[in-house]
Coordinates of C-alpha atoms in Angstrom, one line a residue:
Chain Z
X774 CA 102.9 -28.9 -80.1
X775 CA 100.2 -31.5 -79.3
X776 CA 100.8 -33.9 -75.8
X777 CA 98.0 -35.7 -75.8
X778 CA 94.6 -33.8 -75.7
X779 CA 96.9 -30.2 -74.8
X780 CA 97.9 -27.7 -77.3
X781 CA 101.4 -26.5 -76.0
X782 CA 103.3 -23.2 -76.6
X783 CA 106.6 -23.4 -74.9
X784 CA 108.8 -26.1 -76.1
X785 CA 110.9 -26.2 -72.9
X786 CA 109.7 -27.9 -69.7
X787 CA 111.2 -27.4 -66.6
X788 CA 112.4 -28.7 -63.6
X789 CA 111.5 -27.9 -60.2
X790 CA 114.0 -29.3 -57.4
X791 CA 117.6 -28.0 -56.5
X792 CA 116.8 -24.1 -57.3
X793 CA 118.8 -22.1 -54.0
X794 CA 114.8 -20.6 -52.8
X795 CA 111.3 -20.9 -53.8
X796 CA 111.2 -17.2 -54.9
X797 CA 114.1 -18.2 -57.4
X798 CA 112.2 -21.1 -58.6
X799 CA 108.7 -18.8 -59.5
X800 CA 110.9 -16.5 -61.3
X801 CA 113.3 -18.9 -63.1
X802 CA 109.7 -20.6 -64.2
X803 CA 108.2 -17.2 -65.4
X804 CA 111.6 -16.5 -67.2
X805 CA 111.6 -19.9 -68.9
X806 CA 107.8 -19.3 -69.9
X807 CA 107.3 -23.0 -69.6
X808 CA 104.0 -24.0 -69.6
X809 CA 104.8 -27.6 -68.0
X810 CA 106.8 -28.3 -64.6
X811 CA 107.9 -31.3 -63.0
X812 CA 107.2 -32.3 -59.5
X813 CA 107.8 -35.2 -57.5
X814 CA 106.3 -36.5 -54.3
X815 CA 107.6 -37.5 -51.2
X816 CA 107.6 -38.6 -47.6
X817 CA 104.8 -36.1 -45.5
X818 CA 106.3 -35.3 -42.1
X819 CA 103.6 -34.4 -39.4
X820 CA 102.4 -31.1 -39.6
X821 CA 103.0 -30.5 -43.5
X822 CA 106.7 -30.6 -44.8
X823 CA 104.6 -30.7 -48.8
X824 CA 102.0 -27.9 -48.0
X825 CA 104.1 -25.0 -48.8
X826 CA 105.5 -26.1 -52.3
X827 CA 101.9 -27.4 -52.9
X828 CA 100.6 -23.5 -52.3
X829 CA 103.3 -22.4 -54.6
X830 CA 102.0 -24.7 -56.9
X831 CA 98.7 -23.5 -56.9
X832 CA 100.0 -19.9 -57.5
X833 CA 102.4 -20.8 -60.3
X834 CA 99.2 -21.7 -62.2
X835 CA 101.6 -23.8 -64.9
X836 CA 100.2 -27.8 -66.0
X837 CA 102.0 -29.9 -63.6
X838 CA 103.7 -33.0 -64.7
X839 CA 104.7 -35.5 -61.7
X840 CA 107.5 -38.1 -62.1
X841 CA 108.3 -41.2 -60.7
X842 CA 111.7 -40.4 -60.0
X843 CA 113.7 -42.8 -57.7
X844 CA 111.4 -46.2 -58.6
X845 CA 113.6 -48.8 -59.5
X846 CA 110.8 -51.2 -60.0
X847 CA 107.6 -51.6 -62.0
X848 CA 105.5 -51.8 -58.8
X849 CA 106.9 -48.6 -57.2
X850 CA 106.6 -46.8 -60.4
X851 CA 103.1 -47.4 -60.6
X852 CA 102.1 -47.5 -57.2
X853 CA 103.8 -43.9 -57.5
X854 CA 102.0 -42.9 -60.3
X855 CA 99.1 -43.3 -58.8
X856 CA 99.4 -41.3 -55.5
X857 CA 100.5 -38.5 -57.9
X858 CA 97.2 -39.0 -59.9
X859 CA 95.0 -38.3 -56.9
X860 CA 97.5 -35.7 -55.7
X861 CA 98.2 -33.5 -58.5
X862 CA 94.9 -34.5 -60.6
X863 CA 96.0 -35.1 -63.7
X864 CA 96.1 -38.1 -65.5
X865 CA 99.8 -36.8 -67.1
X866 CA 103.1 -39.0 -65.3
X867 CA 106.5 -38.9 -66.6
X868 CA 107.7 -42.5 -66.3
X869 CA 111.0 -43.5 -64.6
X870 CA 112.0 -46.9 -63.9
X871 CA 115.8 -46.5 -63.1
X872 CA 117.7 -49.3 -64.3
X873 CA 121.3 -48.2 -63.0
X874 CA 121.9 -46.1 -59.8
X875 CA 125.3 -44.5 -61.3
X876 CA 124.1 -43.2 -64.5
X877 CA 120.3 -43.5 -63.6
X878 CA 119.2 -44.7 -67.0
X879 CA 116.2 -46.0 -67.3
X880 CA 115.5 -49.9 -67.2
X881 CA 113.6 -50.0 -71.0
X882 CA 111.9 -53.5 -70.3
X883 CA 110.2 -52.1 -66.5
X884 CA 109.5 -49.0 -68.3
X885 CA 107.6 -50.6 -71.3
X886 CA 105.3 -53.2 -68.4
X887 CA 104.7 -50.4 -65.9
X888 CA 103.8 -48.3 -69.3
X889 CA 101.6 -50.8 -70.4
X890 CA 99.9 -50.9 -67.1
X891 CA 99.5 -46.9 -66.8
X892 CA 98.3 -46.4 -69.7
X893 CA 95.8 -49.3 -69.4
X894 CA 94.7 -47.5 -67.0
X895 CA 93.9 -44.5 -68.1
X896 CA 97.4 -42.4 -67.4
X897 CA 98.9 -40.7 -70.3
X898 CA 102.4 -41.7 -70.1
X899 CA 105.3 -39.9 -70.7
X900 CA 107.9 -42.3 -70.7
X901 CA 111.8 -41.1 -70.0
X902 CA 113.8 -43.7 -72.2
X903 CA 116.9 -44.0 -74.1
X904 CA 117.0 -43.7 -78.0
X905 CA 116.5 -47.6 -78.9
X906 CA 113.9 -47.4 -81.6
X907 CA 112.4 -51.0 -80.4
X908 CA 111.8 -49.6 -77.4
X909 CA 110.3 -46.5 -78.5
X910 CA 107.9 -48.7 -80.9
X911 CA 107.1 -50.9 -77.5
X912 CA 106.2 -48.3 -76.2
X913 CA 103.7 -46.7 -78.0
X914 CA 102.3 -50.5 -78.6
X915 CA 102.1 -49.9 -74.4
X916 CA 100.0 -46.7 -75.3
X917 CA 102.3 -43.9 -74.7
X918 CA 102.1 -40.8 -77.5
X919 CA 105.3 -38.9 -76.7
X920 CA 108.8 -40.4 -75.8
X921 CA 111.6 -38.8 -73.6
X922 CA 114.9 -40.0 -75.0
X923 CA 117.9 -39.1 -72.5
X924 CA 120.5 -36.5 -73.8
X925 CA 122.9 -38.1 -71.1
X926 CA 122.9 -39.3 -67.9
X927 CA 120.5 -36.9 -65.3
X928 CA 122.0 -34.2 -63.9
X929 CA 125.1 -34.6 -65.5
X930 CA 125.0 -31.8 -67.9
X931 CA 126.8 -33.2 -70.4
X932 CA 124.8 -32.3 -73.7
X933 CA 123.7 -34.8 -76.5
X934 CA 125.7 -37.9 -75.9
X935 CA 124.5 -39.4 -78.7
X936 CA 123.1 -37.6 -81.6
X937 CA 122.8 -40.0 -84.2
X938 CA 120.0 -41.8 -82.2
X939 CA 118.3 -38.4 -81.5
X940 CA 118.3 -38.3 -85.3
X941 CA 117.4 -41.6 -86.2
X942 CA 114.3 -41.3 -83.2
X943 CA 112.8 -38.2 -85.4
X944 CA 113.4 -40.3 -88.9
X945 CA 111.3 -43.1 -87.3
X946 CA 109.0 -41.4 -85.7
X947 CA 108.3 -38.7 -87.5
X948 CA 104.6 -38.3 -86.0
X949 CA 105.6 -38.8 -82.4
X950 CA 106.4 -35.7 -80.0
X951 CA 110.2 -36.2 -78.8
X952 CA 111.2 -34.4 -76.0
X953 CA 114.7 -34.3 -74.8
X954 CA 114.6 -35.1 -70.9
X955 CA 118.0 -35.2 -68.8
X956 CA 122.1 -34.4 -69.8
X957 CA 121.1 -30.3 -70.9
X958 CA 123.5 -28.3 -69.2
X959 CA 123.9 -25.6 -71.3
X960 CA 121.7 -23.2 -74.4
X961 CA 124.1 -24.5 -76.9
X962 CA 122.7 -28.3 -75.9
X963 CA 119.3 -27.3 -75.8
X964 CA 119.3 -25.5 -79.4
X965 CA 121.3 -28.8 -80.8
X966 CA 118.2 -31.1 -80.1
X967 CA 115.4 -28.7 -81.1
X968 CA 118.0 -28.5 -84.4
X969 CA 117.7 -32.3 -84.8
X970 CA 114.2 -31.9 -84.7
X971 CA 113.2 -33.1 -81.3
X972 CA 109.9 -31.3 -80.4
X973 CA 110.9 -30.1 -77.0
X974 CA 113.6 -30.1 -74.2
X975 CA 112.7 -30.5 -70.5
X976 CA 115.4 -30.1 -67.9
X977 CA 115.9 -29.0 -64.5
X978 CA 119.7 -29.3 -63.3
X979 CA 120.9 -26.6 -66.0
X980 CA 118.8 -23.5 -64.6
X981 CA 118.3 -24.5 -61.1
X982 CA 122.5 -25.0 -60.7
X983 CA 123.6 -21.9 -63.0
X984 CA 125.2 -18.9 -60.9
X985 CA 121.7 -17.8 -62.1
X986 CA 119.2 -19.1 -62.3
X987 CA 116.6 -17.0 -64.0
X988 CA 119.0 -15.4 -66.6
X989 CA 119.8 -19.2 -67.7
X990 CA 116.2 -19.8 -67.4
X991 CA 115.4 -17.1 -69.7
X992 CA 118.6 -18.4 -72.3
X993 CA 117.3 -21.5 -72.4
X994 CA 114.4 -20.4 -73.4
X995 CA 116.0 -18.6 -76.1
X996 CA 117.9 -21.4 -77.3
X997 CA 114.8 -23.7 -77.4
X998 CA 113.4 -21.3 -79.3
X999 CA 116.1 -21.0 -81.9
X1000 CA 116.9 -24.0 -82.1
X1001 CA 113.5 -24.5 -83.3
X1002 CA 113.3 -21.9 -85.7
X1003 CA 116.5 -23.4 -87.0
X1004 CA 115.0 -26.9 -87.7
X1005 CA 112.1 -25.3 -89.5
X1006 CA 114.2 -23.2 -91.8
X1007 CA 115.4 -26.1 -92.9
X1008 CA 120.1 -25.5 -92.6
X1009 CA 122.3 -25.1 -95.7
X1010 CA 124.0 -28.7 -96.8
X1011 CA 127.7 -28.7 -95.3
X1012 CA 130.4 -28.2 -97.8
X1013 CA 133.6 -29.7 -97.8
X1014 CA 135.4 -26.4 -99.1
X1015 CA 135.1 -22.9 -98.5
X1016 CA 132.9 -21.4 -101.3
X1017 CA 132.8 -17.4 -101.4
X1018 CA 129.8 -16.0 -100.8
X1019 CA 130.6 -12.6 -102.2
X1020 CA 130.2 -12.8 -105.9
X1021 CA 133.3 -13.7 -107.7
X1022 CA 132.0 -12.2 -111.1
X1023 CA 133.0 -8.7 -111.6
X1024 CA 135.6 -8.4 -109.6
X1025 CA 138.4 -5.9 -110.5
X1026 CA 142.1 -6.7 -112.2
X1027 CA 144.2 -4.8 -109.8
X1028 CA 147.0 -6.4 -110.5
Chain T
X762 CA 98.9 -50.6 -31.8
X763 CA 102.6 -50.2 -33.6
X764 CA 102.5 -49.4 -37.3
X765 CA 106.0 -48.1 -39.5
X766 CA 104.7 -44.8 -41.0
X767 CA 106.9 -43.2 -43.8
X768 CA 109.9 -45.9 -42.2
X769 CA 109.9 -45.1 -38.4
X770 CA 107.6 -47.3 -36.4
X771 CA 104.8 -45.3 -34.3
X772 CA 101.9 -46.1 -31.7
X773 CA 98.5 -45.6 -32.6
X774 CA 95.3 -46.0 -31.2
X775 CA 93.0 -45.5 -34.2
X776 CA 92.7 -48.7 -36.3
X777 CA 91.3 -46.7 -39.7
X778 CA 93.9 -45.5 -42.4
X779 CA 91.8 -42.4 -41.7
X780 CA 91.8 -42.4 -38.2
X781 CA 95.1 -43.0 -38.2
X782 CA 96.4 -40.4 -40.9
X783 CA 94.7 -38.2 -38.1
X784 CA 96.1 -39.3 -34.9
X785 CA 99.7 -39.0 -36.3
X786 CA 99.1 -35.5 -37.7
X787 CA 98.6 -35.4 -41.4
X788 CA 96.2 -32.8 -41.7
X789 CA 97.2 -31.4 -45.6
X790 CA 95.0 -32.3 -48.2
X791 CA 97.7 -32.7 -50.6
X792 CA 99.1 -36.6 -49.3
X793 CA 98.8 -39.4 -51.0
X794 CA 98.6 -43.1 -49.0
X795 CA 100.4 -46.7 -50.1
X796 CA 100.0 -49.4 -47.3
X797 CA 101.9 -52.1 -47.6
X798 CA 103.4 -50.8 -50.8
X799 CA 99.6 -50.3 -52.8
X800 CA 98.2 -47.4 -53.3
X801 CA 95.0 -46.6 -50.9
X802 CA 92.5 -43.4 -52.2
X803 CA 91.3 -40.8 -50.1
X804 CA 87.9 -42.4 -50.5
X805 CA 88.9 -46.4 -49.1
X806 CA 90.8 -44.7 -46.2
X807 CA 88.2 -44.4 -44.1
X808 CA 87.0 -48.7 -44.6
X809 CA 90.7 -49.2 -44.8
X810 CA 91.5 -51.1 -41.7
X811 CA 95.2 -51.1 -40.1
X812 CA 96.8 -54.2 -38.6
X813 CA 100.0 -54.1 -36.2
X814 CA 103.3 -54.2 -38.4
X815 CA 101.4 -52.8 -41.3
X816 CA 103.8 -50.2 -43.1
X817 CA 101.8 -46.9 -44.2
X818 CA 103.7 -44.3 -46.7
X819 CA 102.4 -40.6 -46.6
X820 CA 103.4 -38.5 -49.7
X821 CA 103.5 -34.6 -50.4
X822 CA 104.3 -32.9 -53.5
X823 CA 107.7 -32.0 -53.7
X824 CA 110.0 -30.3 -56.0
X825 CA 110.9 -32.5 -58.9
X826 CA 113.3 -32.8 -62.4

């Protein structure tokens, strides 16, 4: 799978807030393989509150991808974005503008300006949406070259809300990488959007909140990779009636 | 001089973003600055000049979905 200029392995991304200690977090990560975490920045108390996960960082050794979770508007997005730049070095963001505080989707029209600005200036963008397919196209207009449509509402674990948009996302853009971000909460989820054809899966609240973390890393992982397989094998049509699969033809008269 | 750092106000004497970032004890290398809500670089901190009331964010990498 190609994001940008990166040639990436694992289809699964993951999250790296909310696991119960940073020695479960390095192992969920190296049970997930992911290649690609997400980190966040915050407020720096005196003395080094960030220096510790930053070290982990460094040993972790995975490509980091910051967010801009918790902006609610175009100028704290890319202000955001741009602290994380110099920070993390790396010219990757994952784009939030939330538009509702509730269910934390995104607001499409501040996401598409505060795109067009990022990418403008050199970020590459990687924009956590909803399925709208104008939206999608406005936003590769704005420069982005992969769109995050939301399964459902962050952290909620509630699986594919909508699949039909998933679907019609991969019909219309079939070049595009698609990567499911938010509403995973379980392998069977994660294996349904890599099924619908989405490219990848990143999620967070799913491993770090399982009674264990590292075995549901390692499932999802499993189920990502499945799931993919499954696309690529292209499934059987449904049927309406049951149709044996055992040859009927020479089958005994035993009666 | 008072200044709000990351929301609580503070006295300072230095009147640099770098001086300042200093004085109140931000030694990582890993921060990030936004004065007045735009972004400063590590490079402009040290011409950046602070005026009383200014409001200075200081940012660390944090765990993140």
């Amino acid at each position: 799978m190609r994001l940008y200029d990166s040639e990436v392995t694992s289809r699964l991304l993951l999250g790296t807030a909310q696991y119960p200690s940073p020695q479960v977090l390095m192992e969920a990560i190296r049970a997930s393989a992911s290649e690609i975490i997400t980190v966040s920045l915050r407020r720096e108390t005196a003395g080094g509150s960030g220096a510790g996960f930053w070290e982990l960082l460094q040993q972790l050794g995975a490509r980091i991808l910051p967010n801009t979770a918790g902006c609610h508007t175009v100028r704290d997005a890319v202000t955001t974005a741009h602290m994380a730049r110099e920070v993390f070095g790396t010219p990757w963001i994952k784009l939030e503008v939330i538009g509702h505080s509730d269910t934390l989707q995104p607001d499409v029209f501040a996401l598409v300006e505060a795109a067009r600005i990022l990418s403008d200036e050199g970020f590459q963008v990687f924009p956590y949406t909803t399925e709208d397919l104008v939206v999608g196209e406005r936003l590769i207009e704005a420069g982005c070259e992969v769109l995050m449509p939301w399964g459902a509402p962050i952290g909620s674990g509630q699986g594919l809300l909508r699949r039909d948009g998933l679907r019609a996302m991969r019909a219309h853009f079939p070049d595009v990488p698609l990567i499911v971000d938010a509403g995973i909460g379980r392998p069977s989820d994660a294996a349904e959007a890599m099924e619908l054809g989405m490219d990848a899966v990143l999620l967070n609240t799913a491993v770090a909140k399982a009674g264990d973390p590292v075995l549901m890393a390692r499932a999802m992982a499993q189920a990502v990779e499945a799931g993919r397989a499954g696309f690529e094998a292209e499934p059987m049509e449904r049927r309406d009636m049951g149709v044996p699969s055992t040859p009927v033809l020479g089958l005994a008269e035993l009666m | 001089m008072q200044i709000i750092v990351n929301a609580e106000p503070r006295e300072i004497r230095a009147d640099t973003l770098e001086a300042a970032l200093d004085e109140l004890g931000f030694t990582s290398p890993a921060i990030a600055t936004a004065l007045n809500g735009a972004f400063v670089s590590r490079a402009k901190r040290v011409d950046t000049r602070l005026t009383a009331g200014d409001r200075l964010e200081v940012l660390s990498p944090m765990q993140g979905g």
